[in-house]
Amino acid sequence: MRLNQCYKLLFFIALLPFLSSCFEVIEEISMKNDGTGDVVLTINLSQSKTKVASVMLLDSVQGYKVPSKQKIQQELNEAVAYLKKSEGITNVKSNTDFNNFIATISFSFKDVSNINNITKNILAKQKIKATNTSLYSYNKTSKTFNRQYQAIGTAKTEFNKLKPKDKAVFNGATYTSIYRFESLVTSSTNPASNVSKSKKAVMLRSNISDLINGKINVSNSIQLAK
Amino acid sequence: MKKILFSFSLLLLFNLVKAQDLVKKIPANAFTVATIKGDNIFKLMFVKDFNESFVGKKLLEGTSKSLDKNFTTIEDFGINLDKNMYYFNQLTDSITYNCFLIPLKDATKFESLINNKDNKIKTTGDTKTMVLPDSTSIIKWNNNMMYFVTGSIKSSFFADSAKSAQYGIKDIRFQNDEATLADSAAVAVDSAYVTTTDEPMVEAVPAPPVKVKAKQKTATKKTAKKATGKKKPAKKKAAVKPKQEVEEEVIADAAMDVAEAVPAAERANADYDLYQQERAEQEAKQKRLAFTWMAAQAEQIFNGNYESIESNKSYTSSLDSKAIAELWVSSLQDVYNAVAPEFGTYGKSGLMKGYGSLNAKLFMDNKSFRISTGLELAQEQADSYKKIMNKKLNKNFLKYVNSEKAIGFMSYAIDTKAYLEELPKLMKQTYGSFLGARMDAEMDLGADLLSLLLDEEAVSKVIKGDALFVINGLNSKEVTYTTYDYDDDYKQKEVIKTKNETLPDFLFMFSSDDTRLINKLIKYGVNKNFVSAEGNIYKIIEKKSPIDIYFLIKDGIVFFGNSLTEIQAINSNQVKSQISKTHKNLLSKNNFSFLFNAKNLVGKVPASEIGGEETAKKFNSTLEKMGNVYMKSNPIKGNLVSADISAEIPNGHENALKYLFSLIENAAK
């Protein structure tokens, strides 16, 4: 839930508060043994496409301004431009499908720690406070992948201040993180996470509202076979 | 015959009782009058019930606490709850008065609401006066009524140096010539003091020398007269002015006498501090002047003889004995014209031409809340509107409303031909004078050009001017969406899944006698692939729209809708009329109507689509508490266009007022 916060910014902060709805945020990180890797972030509003399309026809809903396609595209482009300039980040691509309301951003990194500050900075540019902090790290020698996740207390307070109608938007929303490795996974510390049959991937799914509320913690320490 | 006599005498008696109403105290030139009808309110809810209600308890507790007393009933406030309470305001070019007239039953009880009253109340005969701290408002009362007035000076008036000088007030600017500044200030100080010292005696101002005091009194009385004279701004302005000036001279004279006492040293050096000080002083003077005028106005209300608002036909005809509250705003045009000269070159009179008084009435009974609003028009304007509104909704529309299922509808009917013909006239009346007399020719030309370009008759055949939008319930529809499946390796695979979505079925229709143009449009659409056809039914192929839209032309009606089944049923004449009598009346008798029937929506939207069980529960319980909400325009009566909004109350509530109180109580919980 780090980089995808920029999607939250682009799409749902402005859009979702009025969709009681289903949407998915997916974060995929593929780690190579040498510490480099790729990230694919997806936000999929397809399940709510009728509502989104209806809302897009309006100027504002429940007091929130509805961004136009152009505006969304522009902000996404800005995020891409920012990523391109970021240290250790290459191969940045983005794709939007306004028929199904699915957007993706993908890029490669030299070291997983390169992605640590990106979200916060993009959000800060848009004057939005991040709802959590996550630190990713990969130790080549010990072959451990770490994600240190910390929900920010104020995010919960802010969330609780929302009107029930607005909060409801997050009810059906899910967050999925998938980490893929070249080596086999020997252990994954987060009890909510699952290791794939092939033992080469770890998946964690949760409700976005639980994340914001701090009910669930997505910190994880994954040990790979040496 | 006896019966007639009896009822006649009853009517007389009723009028006599009415005569005791405080309305007679409202001056004829009041701009706004608002009434709260105590008797009608307390018919819906006994005083005892009110005291025991949540709102009543809060009110009594709050007042008891703040005054350190123990009130058990609102009758303890001494107000006569069986009579009407009024608010009115008066606008002049120099001051705006906001006034309340409250009937009293027991003045002693009312006085008990005032702390340390002995220091604050001044008694003259049976009238008592209290000045509120800061001298911005005055409360005056006797055994029958309480009057509250607060006035605010119009700064625009005193920005005009010629006018403000009449009152010894100077519009001070930093660059001002020193001598003038000081001089006028000296005069101003005095006149202002003269006019105010009489009032604040209650404030224990050290008594000035006897001689001066005598002078003050005469001056005050005169200003008092002047101030009340000023209340007739518009019509008699020219007549009033010279009189005012004479009075001004009197004041100025009185002022000059005392002016000599001002030390000459004070006239020196207009530095910034002095400017600031001067400014503050001038503002204080304006405030004191406002106070003097207010005092005079209040005095006039109690002891003066003047024409009351009851002589205003527009006001009296706006009243309804059943309303529980009423609002009346005097003719927009007159007021505009009265105030317009003060706007200088921008104030062109004639704008708002044709718009008369505005009124709103609130009704509550055992079935509903109703707000009725009306706007008076000039004859010419009313005639235009009458022509435009001379149209009824196509009767064939009615069979497409299913009252059992309808969540809402909206309809309108105007005569397109009359509308196109009258529009230029209406535009000219409303805005013509704004553009100036020289533009008259251009306005005429524009109107003629419009007529030339448009064949009103032909247009009115294509679009007759009546339309109905109806939501005949909700329907579940299967929609597809994209999501992901993950294999054993958690590799993502895009999959298409389906789910049910509840959408409102809307149907829009308008009448058309000449569908050739529309047919051509359809043909064009089909050629350009904007439209696909299936027999008589067309579908709009436009990805932007989140829903499918179908249309059909049948029997002089053009239909649009998102339910293929409904459109197909219309096409094959399978629609059976299922409209209720109320809905039929609402639609067929009015030029405009609107209905929202919340009950038909209760429980119809699956919880999963509103965001979970909890939200759904709240959503449904809110809807259950709502009765039908209607809006309708009434036929033009005389020169009055009017419209009603009403909301029915749910079963199980005695009347709308009690229901409102229960809503407030629930909301506060």
PDB file of C-alpha atoms in Angstrom, chain A residues 20 24 26 28 42 44 46-47 49-51 53-54 57 100 102 168 171 178 180 194-198 201-203 205, chain B residues 479-484 486-492 494 499 501 503 543-547 608-612 615 618:
ATOM      1  CA  SER A  20     -20.384   2.527  -2.509  1.00  0.00           C
ATOM      2  CA  GLU A  24      -9.299  -3.459  -6.098  1.00  0.00           C
ATOM      3  CA  ILE A  26      -3.108  -4.564  -6.439  1.00  0.00           C
ATOM      4  CA  GLU A  28       2.937  -6.693  -7.355  1.00  0.00           C
ATOM      5  CA  THR A  42      -3.157  -1.744 -10.593  1.00  0.00           C
ATOM      6  CA  ASN A  44      -9.405  -1.710 -10.922  1.00  0.00           C
ATOM      7  CA  SER A  46     -14.370  -2.288 -13.188  1.00  0.00           C
ATOM      8  CA  GLN A  47     -16.887  -3.707 -10.717  1.00  0.00           C
ATOM      9  CA  LYS A  49     -17.977   0.918 -13.738  1.00  0.00           C
ATOM     10  CA  THR A  50     -21.629   1.886 -14.121  1.00  0.00           C
ATOM     11  CA  LYS A  51     -21.420   4.055 -11.047  1.00  0.00           C
ATOM     12  CA  ALA A  53     -19.324   6.287 -15.506  1.00  0.00           C
ATOM     13  CA  SER A  54     -22.441   7.905 -14.059  1.00  0.00           C
ATOM     14  CA  LEU A  57     -21.040  12.612 -16.099  1.00  0.00           C
ATOM     15  CA  ASN A 100     -13.500  -0.626 -17.583  1.00  0.00           C
ATOM     16  CA  ILE A 102      -8.621   0.096 -14.856  1.00  0.00           C
ATOM     17  CA  ALA A 168     -19.188   3.058   3.046  1.00  0.00           C
ATOM     18  CA  ASN A 171     -16.506  -1.241   2.421  1.00  0.00           C
ATOM     19  CA  ILE A 178       1.904 -10.070  -4.283  1.00  0.00           C
ATOM     20  CA  ARG A 180       7.387 -12.848  -6.364  1.00  0.00           C
ATOM     21  CA  ASN A 194      -0.176 -17.057   1.947  1.00  0.00           C
ATOM     22  CA  VAL A 195       2.695 -18.717   0.185  1.00  0.00           C
ATOM     23  CA  SER A 196       1.924 -20.052  -3.291  1.00  0.00           C
ATOM     24  CA  LYS A 197       2.086 -23.720  -4.217  1.00  0.00           C
ATOM     25  CA  SER A 198       5.237 -23.097  -6.177  1.00  0.00           C
ATOM     26  CA  ALA A 201       5.234 -16.050  -4.319  1.00  0.00           C
ATOM     27  CA  VAL A 202       3.546 -14.563  -1.272  1.00  0.00           C
ATOM     28  CA  MET A 203       0.103 -12.998  -1.361  1.00  0.00           C
ATOM     29  CA  ARG A 205      -5.301  -9.697   0.786  1.00  0.00           C
TER      30      ARG A 205
ATOM     31  CA  VAL B 479     -23.325  -6.501 -15.940  1.00  0.00           C
ATOM     32  CA  THR B 480     -19.837  -7.729 -16.697  1.00  0.00           C
ATOM     33  CA  TYR B 481     -16.665  -6.590 -15.050  1.00  0.00           C
ATOM     34  CA  THR B 482     -12.987  -7.338 -15.169  1.00  0.00           C
ATOM     35  CA  THR B 483     -11.130  -8.849 -12.253  1.00  0.00           C
ATOM     36  CA  TYR B 484      -8.225 -11.194 -11.688  1.00  0.00           C
ATOM     37  CA  TYR B 486      -4.386 -16.101  -9.519  1.00  0.00           C
ATOM     38  CA  ASP B 487      -2.801 -19.427 -10.400  1.00  0.00           C
ATOM     39  CA  ASP B 488      -0.656 -21.641  -8.174  1.00  0.00           C
ATOM     40  CA  ASP B 489       2.189 -19.312  -8.748  1.00  0.00           C
ATOM     41  CA  TYR B 490       0.034 -16.282  -7.948  1.00  0.00           C
ATOM     42  CA  LYS B 491       0.322 -15.217 -11.540  1.00  0.00           C
ATOM     43  CA  GLN B 492      -2.390 -12.803 -12.437  1.00  0.00           C
ATOM     44  CA  GLU B 494      -7.552 -11.253 -16.238  1.00  0.00           C
ATOM     45  CA  LYS B 499     -22.791  -9.396 -11.322  1.00  0.00           C
ATOM     46  CA  GLU B 501     -26.679  -4.257 -10.633  1.00  0.00           C
ATOM     47  CA  LEU B 503     -30.627   0.489 -11.830  1.00  0.00           C
ATOM     48  CA  LYS B 543     -19.858   4.255 -25.072  1.00  0.00           C
ATOM     49  CA  LYS B 544     -19.785   7.315 -22.856  1.00  0.00           C
ATOM     50  CA  SER B 545     -23.145   6.481 -21.404  1.00  0.00           C
ATOM     51  CA  PRO B 546     -23.011   3.996 -18.546  1.00  0.00           C
ATOM     52  CA  ILE B 547     -26.394   2.609 -19.529  1.00  0.00           C
ATOM     53  CA  SER B 608     -24.534  -5.016  -1.163  1.00  0.00           C
ATOM     54  CA  GLU B 609     -24.979  -2.128  -3.524  1.00  0.00           C
ATOM     55  CA  ILE B 610     -25.368   0.572  -0.912  1.00  0.00           C
ATOM     56  CA  GLY B 611     -22.272  -0.382   0.990  1.00  0.00           C
ATOM     57  CA  GLY B 612     -23.283  -3.046   3.457  1.00  0.00           C
ATOM     58  CA  THR B 615     -25.763   1.609   5.542  1.00  0.00           C
ATOM     59  CA  LYS B 618     -30.069   3.553   7.675  1.00  0.00           C
TER      60      LYS B 618
END
